[in-house]
Amino acid sequence: MGTSWSAHIVDPPAGCTAAIEAVLARIIAQMSNWEPDSALSRFNRAPIGTWMPLPADMLTVLRAGLAMARLSDGAFDPAIGHQVDRWGFGPAILPRPDDAPSTPPWQAIEIDGDQARRLAPVALDFSGIAKGFAVDAVAARLRAMGLANFLIEIGGELRGEGIKPDIQPWWVDVESPPDLTIPVLRVALSGLSVATSGDYRRYRLEDGRRLSHSIDPATGTPIATGVASVTVLHDSAMHADAWATAITILGPANGMALATRHALPARLILRTDTGAQEHMTPKLAAMLE
């Protein structure tokens, strides 16, 4: 996944590290677009129109990604792999197109039972949802081992269960853009996940412009809304991850309006000429009172 993981576990039994690594290895083998032999990479190479059986985890993430595409009117799109490559953020180097995509890439993916196919030359890319799924999967494995109190983190996406030994919840300070001055957002995670999408993690400078790794599926280009970061809290880290991506793409007006309609606790930080501008949904404001 191109990132690190950590786990804080109360009274961990022997074998915890190996159990976590096994879960992550399984997910990478299924969903990494950097591994040429992963199930996702093989799916992207399969002939157009050919049905391919998918492993259970990948199918779960694909279904969730397509559902989020419908909810966000395509702002979240799990099939923009080629667009990501064209801007230098993926494993391949592709020429940049002159025009925006004629149809949303996600609409070229079809699922039937446990198999899926491409109806057009699009490529799956789960970078906006897979880390969150991995957090959920690790948490599920630890619960299956009888563990009730832990904090899992993968690349800035977190999930807390239970409490710490001092009877306190898992308090975490949400990651902030390092070059902006904004109030610290501290949340308690107990059966709750938090995900943050930011333009400071992966970006490139080109002709004096900051190019975000967040690609707008509607234009096929990096977003130009000035969104520095979006944080979402959710019962599911996978959904928090996907929602943070969608809100980032939609921007402060449309993104936060969508988050408000779905009663999501969310915060957006916008870059302006005078510094950072904070936007918060009513749900998050109520949680912090």
PDB file of N, CA and C in Angstrom, residues 140-186:
ATOM      1  N   ALA A 140     -11.184  -6.785  12.620  1.00  0.00           N
ATOM      2  CA  ALA A 140     -11.994  -8.006  12.668  1.00  0.00           C
ATOM      3  C   ALA A 140     -11.144  -9.202  13.076  1.00  0.00           C
ATOM      4  N   ARG A 141      -9.913  -9.269  12.589  1.00  0.00           N
ATOM      5  CA  ARG A 141      -9.020 -10.387  12.949  1.00  0.00           C
ATOM      6  C   ARG A 141      -8.682 -10.340  14.430  1.00  0.00           C
ATOM      7  N   LEU A 142      -8.407  -9.163  14.961  1.00  0.00           N
ATOM      8  CA  LEU A 142      -8.073  -9.053  16.380  1.00  0.00           C
ATOM      9  C   LEU A 142      -9.281  -9.409  17.255  1.00  0.00           C
ATOM     10  N   ARG A 143     -10.469  -8.978  16.831  1.00  0.00           N
ATOM     11  CA  ARG A 143     -11.665  -9.352  17.594  1.00  0.00           C
ATOM     12  C   ARG A 143     -11.870 -10.866  17.576  1.00  0.00           C
ATOM     13  N   ALA A 144     -11.569 -11.491  16.431  1.00  0.00           N
ATOM     14  CA  ALA A 144     -11.701 -12.948  16.329  1.00  0.00           C
ATOM     15  C   ALA A 144     -10.708 -13.657  17.244  1.00  0.00           C
ATOM     16  N   MET A 145      -9.619 -12.977  17.601  1.00  0.00           N
ATOM     17  CA  MET A 145      -8.634 -13.537  18.524  1.00  0.00           C
ATOM     18  C   MET A 145      -9.022 -13.287  19.979  1.00  0.00           C
ATOM     19  N   GLY A 146     -10.189 -12.669  20.187  1.00  0.00           N
ATOM     20  CA  GLY A 146     -10.663 -12.420  21.546  1.00  0.00           C
ATOM     21  C   GLY A 146     -10.208 -11.103  22.136  1.00  0.00           C
ATOM     22  N   LEU A 147      -9.662 -10.223  21.319  1.00  0.00           N
ATOM     23  CA  LEU A 147      -9.160  -8.939  21.802  1.00  0.00           C
ATOM     24  C   LEU A 147     -10.254  -7.885  21.702  1.00  0.00           C
ATOM     25  N   ALA A 148     -10.363  -7.059  22.725  1.00  0.00           N
ATOM     26  CA  ALA A 148     -11.447  -6.075  22.773  1.00  0.00           C
ATOM     27  C   ALA A 148     -10.948  -4.641  22.871  1.00  0.00           C
ATOM     28  N   ASN A 149      -9.658  -4.452  23.141  1.00  0.00           N
ATOM     29  CA  ASN A 149      -9.138  -3.103  23.378  1.00  0.00           C
ATOM     30  C   ASN A 149      -7.880  -2.884  22.540  1.00  0.00           C
ATOM     31  N   PHE A 150      -8.013  -2.062  21.496  1.00  0.00           N
ATOM     32  CA  PHE A 150      -6.868  -1.828  20.615  1.00  0.00           C
ATOM     33  C   PHE A 150      -7.124  -0.608  19.741  1.00  0.00           C
ATOM     34  N   LEU A 151      -6.031  -0.094  19.183  1.00  0.00           N
ATOM     35  CA  LEU A 151      -6.075   1.011  18.216  1.00  0.00           C
ATOM     36  C   LEU A 151      -5.238   0.597  17.019  1.00  0.00           C
ATOM     37  N   ILE A 152      -5.851   0.601  15.829  1.00  0.00           N
ATOM     38  CA  ILE A 152      -5.175   0.221  14.593  1.00  0.00           C
ATOM     39  C   ILE A 152      -5.001   1.454  13.717  1.00  0.00           C
ATOM     40  N   GLU A 153      -3.834   1.572  13.099  1.00  0.00           N
ATOM     41  CA  GLU A 153      -3.573   2.696  12.183  1.00  0.00           C
ATOM     42  C   GLU A 153      -2.855   2.187  10.943  1.00  0.00           C
ATOM     43  N   ILE A 154      -3.355   2.564   9.787  1.00  0.00           N
ATOM     44  CA  ILE A 154      -2.694   2.260   8.517  1.00  0.00           C
ATOM     45  C   ILE A 154      -2.691   3.527   7.676  1.00  0.00           C
ATOM     46  N   GLY A 155      -1.524   4.084   7.470  1.00  0.00           N
ATOM     47  CA  GLY A 155      -1.399   5.261   6.618  1.00  0.00           C
ATOM     48  C   GLY A 155      -2.288   6.418   7.024  1.00  0.00           C
ATOM     49  N   GLY A 156      -2.506   6.601   8.323  1.00  0.00           N
ATOM     50  CA  GLY A 156      -3.317   7.714   8.799  1.00  0.00           C
ATOM     51  C   GLY A 156      -4.787   7.414   8.981  1.00  0.00           C
ATOM     52  N   GLU A 157      -5.242   6.211   8.593  1.00  0.00           N
ATOM     53  CA  GLU A 157      -6.618   5.789   8.836  1.00  0.00           C
ATOM     54  C   GLU A 157      -6.625   4.966  10.126  1.00  0.00           C
ATOM     55  N   LEU A 158      -7.543   5.263  11.041  1.00  0.00           N
ATOM     56  CA  LEU A 158      -7.502   4.646  12.366  1.00  0.00           C
ATOM     57  C   LEU A 158      -8.842   4.063  12.773  1.00  0.00           C
ATOM     58  N   ARG A 159      -8.762   3.055  13.634  1.00  0.00           N
ATOM     59  CA  ARG A 159      -9.952   2.507  14.281  1.00  0.00           C
ATOM     60  C   ARG A 159      -9.587   2.146  15.714  1.00  0.00           C
ATOM     61  N   GLY A 160     -10.454   2.562  16.641  1.00  0.00           N
ATOM     62  CA  GLY A 160     -10.258   2.218  18.042  1.00  0.00           C
ATOM     63  C   GLY A 160     -11.371   1.311  18.532  1.00  0.00           C
ATOM     64  N   GLU A 161     -11.023   0.367  19.370  1.00  0.00           N
ATOM     65  CA  GLU A 161     -11.990  -0.535  20.002  1.00  0.00           C
ATOM     66  C   GLU A 161     -11.736  -0.538  21.505  1.00  0.00           C
ATOM     67  N   GLY A 162     -12.805  -0.463  22.283  1.00  0.00           N
ATOM     68  CA  GLY A 162     -12.666  -0.553  23.731  1.00  0.00           C
ATOM     69  C   GLY A 162     -11.960   0.639  24.324  1.00  0.00           C
ATOM     70  N   ILE A 163     -11.106   0.369  25.320  1.00  0.00           N
ATOM     71  CA  ILE A 163     -10.438   1.439  26.062  1.00  0.00           C
ATOM     72  C   ILE A 163      -8.974   1.077  26.313  1.00  0.00           C
ATOM     73  N   LYS A 164      -8.225   2.083  26.762  1.00  0.00           N
ATOM     74  CA  LYS A 164      -6.832   1.882  27.124  1.00  0.00           C
ATOM     75  C   LYS A 164      -6.751   1.320  28.555  1.00  0.00           C
ATOM     76  N   PRO A 165      -5.573   0.862  28.987  1.00  0.00           N
ATOM     77  CA  PRO A 165      -5.448   0.324  30.340  1.00  0.00           C
ATOM     78  C   PRO A 165      -5.816   1.314  31.447  1.00  0.00           C
ATOM     79  N   ASP A 166      -5.691   2.643  31.158  1.00  0.00           N
ATOM     80  CA  ASP A 166      -6.032   3.654  32.163  1.00  0.00           C
ATOM     81  C   ASP A 166      -7.517   4.012  32.146  1.00  0.00           C
ATOM     82  N   ILE A 167      -8.322   3.197  31.477  1.00  0.00           N
ATOM     83  CA  ILE A 167      -9.788   3.360  31.398  1.00  0.00           C
ATOM     84  C   ILE A 167     -10.180   4.576  30.568  1.00  0.00           C
ATOM     85  N   GLN A 168      -9.239   5.120  29.845  1.00  0.00           N
ATOM     86  CA  GLN A 168      -9.523   6.231  28.943  1.00  0.00           C
ATOM     87  C   GLN A 168      -9.803   5.678  27.538  1.00  0.00           C
ATOM     88  N   PRO A 169     -10.627   6.386  26.756  1.00  0.00           N
ATOM     89  CA  PRO A 169     -10.807   5.963  25.364  1.00  0.00           C
ATOM     90  C   PRO A 169      -9.533   6.220  24.567  1.00  0.00           C
ATOM     91  N   TRP A 170      -9.514   5.755  23.358  1.00  0.00           N
ATOM     92  CA  TRP A 170      -8.371   5.995  22.474  1.00  0.00           C
ATOM     93  C   TRP A 170      -8.495   7.396  21.885  1.00  0.00           C
ATOM     94  N   TRP A 171      -7.892   8.374  22.570  1.00  0.00           N
ATOM     95  CA  TRP A 171      -7.915   9.746  22.071  1.00  0.00           C
ATOM     96  C   TRP A 171      -6.847   9.902  20.989  1.00  0.00           C
ATOM     97  N   VAL A 172      -7.230  10.471  19.864  1.00  0.00           N
ATOM     98  CA  VAL A 172      -6.260  10.706  18.790  1.00  0.00           C
ATOM     99  C   VAL A 172      -6.420  12.127  18.270  1.00  0.00           C
ATOM    100  N   ASP A 173      -5.302  12.725  17.902  1.00  0.00           N
ATOM    101  CA  ASP A 173      -5.313  14.021  17.237  1.00  0.00           C
ATOM    102  C   ASP A 173      -5.316  13.774  15.736  1.00  0.00           C
ATOM    103  N   VAL A 174      -6.324  14.292  15.066  1.00  0.00           N
ATOM    104  CA  VAL A 174      -6.451  14.086  13.629  1.00  0.00           C
ATOM    105  C   VAL A 174      -5.303  14.774  12.905  1.00  0.00           C
ATOM    106  N   GLU A 175      -4.751  14.083  11.919  1.00  0.00           N
ATOM    107  CA  GLU A 175      -3.651  14.626  11.132  1.00  0.00           C
ATOM    108  C   GLU A 175      -4.073  15.923  10.443  1.00  0.00           C
ATOM    109  N   SER A 176      -3.193  16.920  10.500  1.00  0.00           N
ATOM    110  CA  SER A 176      -3.463  18.218   9.878  1.00  0.00           C
ATOM    111  C   SER A 176      -2.417  18.509   8.814  1.00  0.00           C
ATOM    112  N   PRO A 177      -2.749  19.317   7.817  1.00  0.00           N
ATOM    113  CA  PRO A 177      -1.733  19.711   6.829  1.00  0.00           C
ATOM    114  C   PRO A 177      -0.572  20.396   7.532  1.00  0.00           C
ATOM    115  N   PRO A 178       0.648  19.933   7.332  1.00  0.00           N
ATOM    116  CA  PRO A 178       1.782  20.458   8.107  1.00  0.00           C
ATOM    117  C   PRO A 178       2.120  21.911   7.826  1.00  0.00           C
ATOM    118  N   ASP A 179       1.669  22.448   6.692  1.00  0.00           N
ATOM    119  CA  ASP A 179       2.022  23.821   6.328  1.00  0.00           C
ATOM    120  C   ASP A 179       0.915  24.819   6.641  1.00  0.00           C
ATOM    121  N   LEU A 180      -0.139  24.376   7.340  1.00  0.00           N
ATOM    122  CA  LEU A 180      -1.248  25.267   7.683  1.00  0.00           C
ATOM    123  C   LEU A 180      -1.469  25.287   9.188  1.00  0.00           C
ATOM    124  N   THR A 181      -1.899  26.435   9.687  1.00  0.00           N
ATOM    125  CA  THR A 181      -2.202  26.566  11.106  1.00  0.00           C
ATOM    126  C   THR A 181      -3.707  26.436  11.307  1.00  0.00           C
ATOM    127  N   ILE A 182      -4.120  25.330  11.937  1.00  0.00           N
ATOM    128  CA  ILE A 182      -5.543  25.079  12.185  1.00  0.00           C
ATOM    129  C   ILE A 182      -5.710  24.504  13.575  1.00  0.00           C
ATOM    130  N   PRO A 183      -6.901  24.634  14.167  1.00  0.00           N
ATOM    131  CA  PRO A 183      -7.129  24.068  15.492  1.00  0.00           C
ATOM    132  C   PRO A 183      -6.960  22.544  15.474  1.00  0.00           C
ATOM    133  N   VAL A 184      -6.454  22.016  16.572  1.00  0.00           N
ATOM    134  CA  VAL A 184      -6.299  20.568  16.698  1.00  0.00           C
ATOM    135  C   VAL A 184      -7.674  19.933  16.841  1.00  0.00           C
ATOM    136  N   LEU A 185      -7.920  18.879  16.067  1.00  0.00           N
ATOM    137  CA  LEU A 185      -9.160  18.117  16.169  1.00  0.00           C
ATOM    138  C   LEU A 185      -8.842  16.820  16.899  1.00  0.00           C
ATOM    139  N   ARG A 186      -9.326  16.696  18.131  1.00  0.00           N
ATOM    140  CA  ARG A 186      -9.067  15.508  18.960  1.00  0.00           C
ATOM    141  C   ARG A 186     -10.368  14.731  19.127  1.00  0.00           C
TER     142      ARG A 186
END
